[in-house]
Short mmCIF file of C-alpha atoms in Angstrom, two decimals:
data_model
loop_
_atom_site.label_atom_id
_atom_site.label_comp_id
_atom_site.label_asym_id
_atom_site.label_seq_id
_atom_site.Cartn_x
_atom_site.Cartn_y
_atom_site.Cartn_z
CA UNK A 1 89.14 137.96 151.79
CA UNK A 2 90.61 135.08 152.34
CA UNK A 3 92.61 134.29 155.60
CA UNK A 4 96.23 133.45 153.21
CA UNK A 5 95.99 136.48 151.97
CA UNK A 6 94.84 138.83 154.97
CA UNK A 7 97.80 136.76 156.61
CA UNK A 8 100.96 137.96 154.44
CA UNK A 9 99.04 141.73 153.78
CA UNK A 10 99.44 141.88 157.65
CA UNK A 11 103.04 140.55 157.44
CA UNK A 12 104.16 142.70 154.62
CA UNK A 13 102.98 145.78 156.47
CA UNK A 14 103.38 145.82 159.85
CA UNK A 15 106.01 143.78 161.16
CA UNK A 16 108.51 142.85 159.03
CA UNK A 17 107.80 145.58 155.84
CA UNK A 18 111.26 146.57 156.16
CA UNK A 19 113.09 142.83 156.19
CA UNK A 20 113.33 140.49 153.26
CA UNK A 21 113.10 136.64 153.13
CA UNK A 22 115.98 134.66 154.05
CA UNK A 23 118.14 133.11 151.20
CA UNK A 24 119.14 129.36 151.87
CA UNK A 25 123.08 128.71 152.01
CA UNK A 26 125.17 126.29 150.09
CA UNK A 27 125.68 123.17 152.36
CA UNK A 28 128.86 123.43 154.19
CA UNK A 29 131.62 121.20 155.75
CA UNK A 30 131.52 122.12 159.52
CA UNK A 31 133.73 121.02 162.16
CA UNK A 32 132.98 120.59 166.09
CA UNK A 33 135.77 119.62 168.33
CA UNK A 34 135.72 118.60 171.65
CA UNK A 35 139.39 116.84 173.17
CA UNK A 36 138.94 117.52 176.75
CA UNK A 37 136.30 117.19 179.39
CA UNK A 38 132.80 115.36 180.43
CA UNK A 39 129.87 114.68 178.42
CA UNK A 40 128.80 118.49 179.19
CA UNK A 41 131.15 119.68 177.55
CA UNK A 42 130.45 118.03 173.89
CA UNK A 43 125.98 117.37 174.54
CA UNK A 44 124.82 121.59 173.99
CA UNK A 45 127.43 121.63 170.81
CA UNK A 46 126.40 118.07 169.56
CA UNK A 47 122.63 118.88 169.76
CA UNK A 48 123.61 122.34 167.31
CA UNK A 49 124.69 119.15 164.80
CA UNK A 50 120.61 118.02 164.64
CA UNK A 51 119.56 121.36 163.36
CA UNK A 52 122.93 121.32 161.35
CA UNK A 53 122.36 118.39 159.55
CA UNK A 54 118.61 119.08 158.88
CA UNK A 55 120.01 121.72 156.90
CA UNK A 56 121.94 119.51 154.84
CA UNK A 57 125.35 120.33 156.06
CA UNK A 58 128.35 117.86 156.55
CA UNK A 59 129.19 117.48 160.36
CA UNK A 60 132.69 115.84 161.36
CA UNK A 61 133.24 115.40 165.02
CA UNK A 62 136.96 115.86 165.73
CA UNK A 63 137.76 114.61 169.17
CA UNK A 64 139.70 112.47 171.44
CA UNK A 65 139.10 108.83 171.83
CA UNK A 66 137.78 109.72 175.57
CA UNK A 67 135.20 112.11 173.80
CA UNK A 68 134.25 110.40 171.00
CA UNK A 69 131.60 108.43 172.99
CA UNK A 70 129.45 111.48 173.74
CA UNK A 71 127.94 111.43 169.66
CA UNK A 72 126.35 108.15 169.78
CA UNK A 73 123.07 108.96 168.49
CA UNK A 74 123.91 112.04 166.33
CA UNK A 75 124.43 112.09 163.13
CA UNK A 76 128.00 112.77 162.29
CA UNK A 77 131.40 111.66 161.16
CA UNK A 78 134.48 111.17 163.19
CA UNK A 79 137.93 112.18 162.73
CA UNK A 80 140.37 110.86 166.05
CA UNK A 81 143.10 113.65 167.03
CA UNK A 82 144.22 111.92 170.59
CA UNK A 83 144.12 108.83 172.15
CA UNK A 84 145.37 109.78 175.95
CA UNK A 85 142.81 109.61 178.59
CA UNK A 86 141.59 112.58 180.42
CA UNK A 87 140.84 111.17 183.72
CA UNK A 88 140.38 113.63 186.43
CA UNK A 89 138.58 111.29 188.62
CA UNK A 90 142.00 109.63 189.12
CA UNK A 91 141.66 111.98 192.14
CA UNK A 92 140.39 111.82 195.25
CA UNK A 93 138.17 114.63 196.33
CA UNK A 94 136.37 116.29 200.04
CA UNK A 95 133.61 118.46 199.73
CA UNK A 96 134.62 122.45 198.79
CA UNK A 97 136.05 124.75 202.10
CA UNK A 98 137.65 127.40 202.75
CA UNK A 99 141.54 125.80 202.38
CA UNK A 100 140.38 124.52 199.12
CA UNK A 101 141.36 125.54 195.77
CA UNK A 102 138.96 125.79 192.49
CA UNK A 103 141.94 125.57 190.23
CA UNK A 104 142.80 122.38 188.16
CA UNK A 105 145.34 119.95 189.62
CA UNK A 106 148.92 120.20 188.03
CA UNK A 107 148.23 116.08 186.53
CA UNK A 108 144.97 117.40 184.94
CA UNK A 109 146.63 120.33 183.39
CA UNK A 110 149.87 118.52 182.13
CA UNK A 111 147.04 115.71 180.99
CA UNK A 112 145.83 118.70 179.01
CA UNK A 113 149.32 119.79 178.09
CA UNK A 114 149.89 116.55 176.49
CA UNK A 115 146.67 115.97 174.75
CA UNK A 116 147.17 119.31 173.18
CA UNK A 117 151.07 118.40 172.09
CA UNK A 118 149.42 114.88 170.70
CA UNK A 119 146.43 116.57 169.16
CA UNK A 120 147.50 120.00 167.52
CA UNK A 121 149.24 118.69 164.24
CA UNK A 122 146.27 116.31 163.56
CA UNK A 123 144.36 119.49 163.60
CA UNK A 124 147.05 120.62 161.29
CA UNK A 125 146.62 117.12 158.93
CA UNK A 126 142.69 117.39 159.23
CA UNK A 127 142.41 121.54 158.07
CA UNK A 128 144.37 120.47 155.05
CA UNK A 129 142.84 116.93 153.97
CA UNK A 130 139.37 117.93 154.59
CA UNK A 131 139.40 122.29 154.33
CA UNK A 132 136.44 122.79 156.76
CA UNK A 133 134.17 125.95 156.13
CA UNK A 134 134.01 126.62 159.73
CA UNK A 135 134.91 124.93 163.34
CA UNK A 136 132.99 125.19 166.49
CA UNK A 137 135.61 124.30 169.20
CA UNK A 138 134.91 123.68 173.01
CA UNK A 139 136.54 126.22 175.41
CA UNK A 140 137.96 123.62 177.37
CA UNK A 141 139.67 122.56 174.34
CA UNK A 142 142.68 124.66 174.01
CA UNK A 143 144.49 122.65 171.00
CA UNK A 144 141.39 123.34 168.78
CA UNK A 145 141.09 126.96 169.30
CA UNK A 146 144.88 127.70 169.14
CA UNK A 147 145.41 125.70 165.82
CA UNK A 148 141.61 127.06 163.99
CA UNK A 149 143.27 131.07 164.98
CA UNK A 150 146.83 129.71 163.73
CA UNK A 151 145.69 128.29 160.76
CA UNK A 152 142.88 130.63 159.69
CA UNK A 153 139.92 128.76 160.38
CA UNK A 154 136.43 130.45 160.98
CA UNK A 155 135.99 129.35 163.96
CA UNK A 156 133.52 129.48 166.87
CA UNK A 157 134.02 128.97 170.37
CA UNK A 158 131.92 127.16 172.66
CA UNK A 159 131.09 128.01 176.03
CA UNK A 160 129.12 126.33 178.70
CA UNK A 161 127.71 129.42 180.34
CA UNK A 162 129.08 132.85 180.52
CA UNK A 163 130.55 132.23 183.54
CA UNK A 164 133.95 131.02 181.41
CA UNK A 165 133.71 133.97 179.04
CA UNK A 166 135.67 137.36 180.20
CA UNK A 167 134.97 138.19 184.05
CA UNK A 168 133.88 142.23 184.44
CA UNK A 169 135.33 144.31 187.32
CA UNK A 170 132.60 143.83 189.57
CA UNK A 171 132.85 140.17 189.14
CA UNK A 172 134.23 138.01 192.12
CA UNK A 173 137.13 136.07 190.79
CA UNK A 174 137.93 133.66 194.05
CA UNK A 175 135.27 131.05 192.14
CA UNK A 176 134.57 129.99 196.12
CA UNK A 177 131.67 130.05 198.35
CA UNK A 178 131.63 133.93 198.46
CA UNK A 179 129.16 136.49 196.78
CA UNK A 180 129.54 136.30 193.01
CA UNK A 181 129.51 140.40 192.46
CA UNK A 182 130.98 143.01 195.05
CA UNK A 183 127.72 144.82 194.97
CA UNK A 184 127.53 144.42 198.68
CA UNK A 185 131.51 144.80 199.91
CA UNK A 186 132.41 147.33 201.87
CA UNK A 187 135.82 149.75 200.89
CA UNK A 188 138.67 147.15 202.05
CA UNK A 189 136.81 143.98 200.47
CA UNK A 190 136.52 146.45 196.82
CA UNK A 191 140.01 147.31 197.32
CA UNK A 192 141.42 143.58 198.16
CA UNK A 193 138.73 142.61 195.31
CA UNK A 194 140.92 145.49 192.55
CA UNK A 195 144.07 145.40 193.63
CA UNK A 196 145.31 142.16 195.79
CA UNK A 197 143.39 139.86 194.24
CA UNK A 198 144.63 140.36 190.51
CA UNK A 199 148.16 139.81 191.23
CA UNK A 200 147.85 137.05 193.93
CA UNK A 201 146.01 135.05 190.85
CA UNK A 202 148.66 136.27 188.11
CA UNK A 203 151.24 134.51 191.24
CA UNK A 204 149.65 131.87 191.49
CA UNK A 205 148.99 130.66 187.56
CA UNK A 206 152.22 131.94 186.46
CA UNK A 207 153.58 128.37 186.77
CA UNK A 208 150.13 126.61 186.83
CA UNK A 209 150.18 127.20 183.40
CA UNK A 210 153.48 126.12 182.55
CA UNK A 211 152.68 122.50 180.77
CA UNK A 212 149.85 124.35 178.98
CA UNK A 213 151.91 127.28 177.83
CA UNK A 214 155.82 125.16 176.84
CA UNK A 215 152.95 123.37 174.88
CA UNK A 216 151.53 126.17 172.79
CA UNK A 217 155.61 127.15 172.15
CA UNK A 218 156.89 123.80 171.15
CA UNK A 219 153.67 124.40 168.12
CA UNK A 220 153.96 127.81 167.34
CA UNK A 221 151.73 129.48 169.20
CA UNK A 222 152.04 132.44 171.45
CA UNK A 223 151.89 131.67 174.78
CA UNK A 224 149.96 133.69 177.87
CA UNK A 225 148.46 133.38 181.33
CA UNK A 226 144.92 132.46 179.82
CA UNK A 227 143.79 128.72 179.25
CA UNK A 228 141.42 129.89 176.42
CA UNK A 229 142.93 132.51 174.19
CA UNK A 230 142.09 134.18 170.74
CA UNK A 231 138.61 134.81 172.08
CA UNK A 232 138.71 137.30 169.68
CA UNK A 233 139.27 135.60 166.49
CA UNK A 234 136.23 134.08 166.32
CA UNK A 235 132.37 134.02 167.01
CA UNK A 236 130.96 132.88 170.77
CA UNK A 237 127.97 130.39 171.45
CA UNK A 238 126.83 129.83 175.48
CA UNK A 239 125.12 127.39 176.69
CA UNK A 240 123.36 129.78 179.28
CA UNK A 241 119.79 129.63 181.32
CA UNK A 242 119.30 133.49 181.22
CA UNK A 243 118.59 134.86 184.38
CA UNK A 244 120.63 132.22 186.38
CA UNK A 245 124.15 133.88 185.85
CA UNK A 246 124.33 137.70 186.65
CA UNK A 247 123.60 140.73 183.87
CA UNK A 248 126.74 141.49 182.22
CA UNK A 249 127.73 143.17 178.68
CA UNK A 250 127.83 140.38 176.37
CA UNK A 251 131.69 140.46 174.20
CA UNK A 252 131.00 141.25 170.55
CA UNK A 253 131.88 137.67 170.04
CA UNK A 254 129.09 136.74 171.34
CA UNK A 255 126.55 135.36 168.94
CA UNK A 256 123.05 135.14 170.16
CA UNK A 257 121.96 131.69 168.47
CA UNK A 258 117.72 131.39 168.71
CA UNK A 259 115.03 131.64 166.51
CA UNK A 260 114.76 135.49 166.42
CA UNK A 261 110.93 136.21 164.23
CA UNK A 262 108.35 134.04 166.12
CA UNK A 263 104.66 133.41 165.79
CA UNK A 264 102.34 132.59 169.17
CA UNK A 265 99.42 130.75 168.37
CA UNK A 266 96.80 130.18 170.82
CA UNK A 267 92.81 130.18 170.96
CA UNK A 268 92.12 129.70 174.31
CA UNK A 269 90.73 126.12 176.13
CA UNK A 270 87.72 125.96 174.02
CA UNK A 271 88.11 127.10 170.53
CA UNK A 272 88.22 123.66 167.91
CA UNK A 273 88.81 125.53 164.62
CA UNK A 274 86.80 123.20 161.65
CA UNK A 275 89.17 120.89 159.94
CA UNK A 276 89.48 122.75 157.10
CA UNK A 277 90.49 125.85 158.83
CA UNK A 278 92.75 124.29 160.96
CA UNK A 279 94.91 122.44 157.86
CA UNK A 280 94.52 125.76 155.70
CA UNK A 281 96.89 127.72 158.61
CA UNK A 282 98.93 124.91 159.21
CA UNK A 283 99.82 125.03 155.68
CA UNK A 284 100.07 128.72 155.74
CA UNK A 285 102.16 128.97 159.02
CA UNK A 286 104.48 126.64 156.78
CA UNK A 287 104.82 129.28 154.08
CA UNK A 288 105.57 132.05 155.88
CA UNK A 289 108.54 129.85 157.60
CA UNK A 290 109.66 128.71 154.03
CA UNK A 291 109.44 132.31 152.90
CA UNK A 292 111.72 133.28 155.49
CA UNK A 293 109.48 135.99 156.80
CA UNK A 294 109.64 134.26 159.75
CA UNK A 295 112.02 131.51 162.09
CA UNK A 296 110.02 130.00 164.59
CA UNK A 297 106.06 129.54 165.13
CA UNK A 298 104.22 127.92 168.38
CA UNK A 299 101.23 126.76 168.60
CA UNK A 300 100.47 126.37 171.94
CA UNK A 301 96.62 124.83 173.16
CA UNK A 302 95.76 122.56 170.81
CA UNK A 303 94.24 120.31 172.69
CA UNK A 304 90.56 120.84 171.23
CA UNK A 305 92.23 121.03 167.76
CA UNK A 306 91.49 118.09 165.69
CA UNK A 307 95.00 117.15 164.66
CA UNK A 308 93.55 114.09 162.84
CA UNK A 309 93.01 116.05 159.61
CA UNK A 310 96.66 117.10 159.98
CA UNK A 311 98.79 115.89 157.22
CA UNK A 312 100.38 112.38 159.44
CA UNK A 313 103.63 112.74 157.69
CA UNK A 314 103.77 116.57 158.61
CA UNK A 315 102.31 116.35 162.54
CA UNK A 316 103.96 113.18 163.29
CA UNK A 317 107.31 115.42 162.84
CA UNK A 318 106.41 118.01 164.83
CA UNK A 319 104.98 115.88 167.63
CA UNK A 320 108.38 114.35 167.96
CA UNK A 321 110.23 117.37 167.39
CA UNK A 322 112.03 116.61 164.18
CA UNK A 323 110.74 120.16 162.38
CA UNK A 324 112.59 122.21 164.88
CA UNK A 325 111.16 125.90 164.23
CA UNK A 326 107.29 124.63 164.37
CA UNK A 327 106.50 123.53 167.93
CA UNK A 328 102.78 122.04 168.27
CA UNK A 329 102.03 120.93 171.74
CA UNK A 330 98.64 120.74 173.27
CA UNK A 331 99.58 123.15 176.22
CA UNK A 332 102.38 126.31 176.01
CA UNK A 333 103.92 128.61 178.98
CA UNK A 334 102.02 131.38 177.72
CA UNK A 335 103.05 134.18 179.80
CA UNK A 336 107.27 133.12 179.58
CA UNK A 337 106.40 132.90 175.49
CA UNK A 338 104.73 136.68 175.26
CA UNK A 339 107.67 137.78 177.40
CA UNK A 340 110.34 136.94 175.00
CA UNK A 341 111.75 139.58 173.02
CA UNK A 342 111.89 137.15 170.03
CA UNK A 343 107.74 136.61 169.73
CA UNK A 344 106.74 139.17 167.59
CA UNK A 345 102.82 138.64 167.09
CA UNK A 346 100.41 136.67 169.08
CA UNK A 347 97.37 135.01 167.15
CA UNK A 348 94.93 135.15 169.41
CA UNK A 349 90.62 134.37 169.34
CA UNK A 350 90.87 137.49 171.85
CA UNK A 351 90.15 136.00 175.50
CA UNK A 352 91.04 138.71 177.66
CA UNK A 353 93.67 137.22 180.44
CA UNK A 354 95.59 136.69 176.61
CA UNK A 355 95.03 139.87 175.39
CA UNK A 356 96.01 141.36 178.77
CA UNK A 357 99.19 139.47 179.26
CA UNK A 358 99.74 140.42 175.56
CA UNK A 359 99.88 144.06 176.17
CA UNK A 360 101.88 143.48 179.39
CA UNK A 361 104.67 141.88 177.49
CA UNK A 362 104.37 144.20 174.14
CA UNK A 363 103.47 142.02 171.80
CA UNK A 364 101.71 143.23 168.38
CA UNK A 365 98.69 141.01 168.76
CA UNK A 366 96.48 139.87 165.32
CA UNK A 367 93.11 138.60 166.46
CA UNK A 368 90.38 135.84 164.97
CA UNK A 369 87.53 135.80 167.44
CA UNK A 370 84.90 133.55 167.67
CA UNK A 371 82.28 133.55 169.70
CA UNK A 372 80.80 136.16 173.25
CA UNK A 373 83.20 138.82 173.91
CA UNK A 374 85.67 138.10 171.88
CA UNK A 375 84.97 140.39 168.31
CA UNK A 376 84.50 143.29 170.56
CA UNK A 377 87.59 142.62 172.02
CA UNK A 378 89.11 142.44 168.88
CA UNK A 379 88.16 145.76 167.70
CA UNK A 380 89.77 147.22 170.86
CA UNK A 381 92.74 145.85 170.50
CA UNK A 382 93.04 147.29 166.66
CA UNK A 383 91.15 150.70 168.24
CA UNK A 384 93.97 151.07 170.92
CA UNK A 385 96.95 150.14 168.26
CA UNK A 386 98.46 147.19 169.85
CA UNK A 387 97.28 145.10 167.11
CA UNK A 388 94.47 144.26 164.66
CA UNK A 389 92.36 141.62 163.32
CA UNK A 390 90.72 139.42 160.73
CA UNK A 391 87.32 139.90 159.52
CA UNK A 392 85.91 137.02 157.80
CA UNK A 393 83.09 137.24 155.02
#
């Protein structure tokens, strides 16, 4: 049988027998705003807008004339909503201690205050001249948020780590050099932690937030002690490195964005598949991505692979990373790749450190050996159940 067709059978009836392909989208006119802050703040949204416009949507960057620097290089329109300078380096600063404060300065808040008064009806003007499907706002940029939930927008809200979404009880909230959970306090610390703490900081932003919040009056909007609000009017993105901030519950608004159905390929150092082999699953891999059965495919070790029979048009993409859910590269973190919950089958030629860290991490493993041990290892692995593999004729 040929390997196209032993390739879907085993898609259509293991893994994904109960999903159906994907169904490609109109193109749509989508917004991303950034008014306040550093580069940071606009870069993780900005590179969203290269898989965006791949897709063939519209992107407009809305921003302030001190933010509209950070696109250079991407592909999207502008639309100008301020022109005051956000300037917090205006300041001078000494290195964190224990008399200082992690709060905002009163000038960079009313600086914020006043970009949002400037900025809020141009949102206004801009929802009704140009009627975006959907708006991905910064959380550090208040006038975005408040006008996309005021004026029915589908919005989503940016984050730069879920450290600026929702703190959780056991959180620390001093933001200082202290230990980020209580997990180690003793009975006073917990109780200065539940019960001081809270209102000391409702004290002490209570008129921090007093540009920020006559602002969101004078335009309609309700005010309260929070500098991003309606959270929960819209979806959530983070910019996050798991495993660097602690575990928490993520909101519901929280939207997971990441290839979610991937494909490992690897056949060890030594393996170099014939030409003809090699272009037949290249093409293949390509049809089960187009099909939508799945999002995301790595092949990892391709050094001994002769790429040269490659289509150039098609490999000189990928090489530079311009087809963003097929990543070729000639070596792949093999061990991180099995571990993610998102790789759902490993191609393998059936080495056994692969098939071993395979069965560590979980993953459903579909074998082509070659040469030595490798077909007996491939009938174990379809003998034990943690996978199966291809038989050629």
């Amino acid at each position: 049988m040929k390997f196209c067709r032993l390739l879907n059978f085993f898609f259509a009836t293991r893994l994904f027998a109960i999903t159906t392909p994907q169904t490609k989208s109109e193109p749509l006119k989508i917004a991303i705003s950034v008014t306040v802050g550093s580069r940071s703040h606009a870069k993780y949204l900005l590179e969203i807008t290269r898989l965006l416009s791949s897709r063939g949507h519209s992107i407009n960057y809305v921003c302030s004339e001190d933010s509209l620097k950070y696109s250079n290089g991407y592909n999207v329109s502008h639309t100008i909503v301020s022109d005051i300078a956000f300037n917090p380096i205006s300041a001078e600063y000494i290195p964190f201690n224990k008399k200082s404060s992690t709060l905002l300065s009163n000038h960079i808040i009313k600086t914020i205050a006043d970009i949002y008064n400037q900025s809020f009806p141009n949102f206004e003007n801009y929802y009704m001249e140009h009627n975006p499907d959907l708006i991905i706002c910064d959380f550090f940029s208040p006038s975005c948020i408040d006008s996309a939930a005021k004026f029915s927008i589908p919005m989503i809200i940016g984050y730069q780590s879920f450290s600026f979404l929702d703190s959780l009880p056991y959180f620390t909230t001093t933001n200082g050099l202290v230990p980020t959970t209580i997990e180690n306090y003793s009975f006073l610390e917990r109780f200065s932690h539940g019960i001081l703490e809270p209102v000391k900081k409702v004290l002490s932003t209570s008129g921090y937030f007093r540009f920020l919040k006559q602002a969101r009056k004078d335009n309609g909007v309700p005010a309260t002690l929070k500098f991003t609000q309606f959270t929960n009017m819209g979806l959530a993105i983070a910019n996050n490195y798991i495993g660097f901030e602690k575990s928490r519950s993520l909101p519901s608004h929280v939207y997971p964005i990441a290839h979610k159905k991937i494909i490992y390929i690897a056949f060890g150092s030594y393996i170099q598949l014939k030409n003809e082999l090699a272009v037949n699953m290249l093409e293949h891999f390509q049809k089960l991505l187009n099909d939508g059965w799945v999002d995301g495919i790595i092949w990892g070790g391709v050094a001994s692979t002769n790429s040269n029979s490659f289509p150039k048009t098609y490999t000189n993409l990928c090489l530079v990373g311009l087809i963003s859910n097929l990543n070729y590269s000639s070596w792949a973190p093999q061990r991180a790749i099995l571990n993610h919950p998102h790789t759902k089958l490993f191609m393998t030629h059936g080495g056994l450190d692969s098939i071993y860290e395979a069965i560590q991490s979980g993953t459903p493993m579909i074998a082509i050996p070659f040469v030595g041990d490798q077909p007996r290892n491939a009938a174990l692995i379809k003998e034990h159940g943690v996978g199966d593999y291809i038989k050629w004729s």
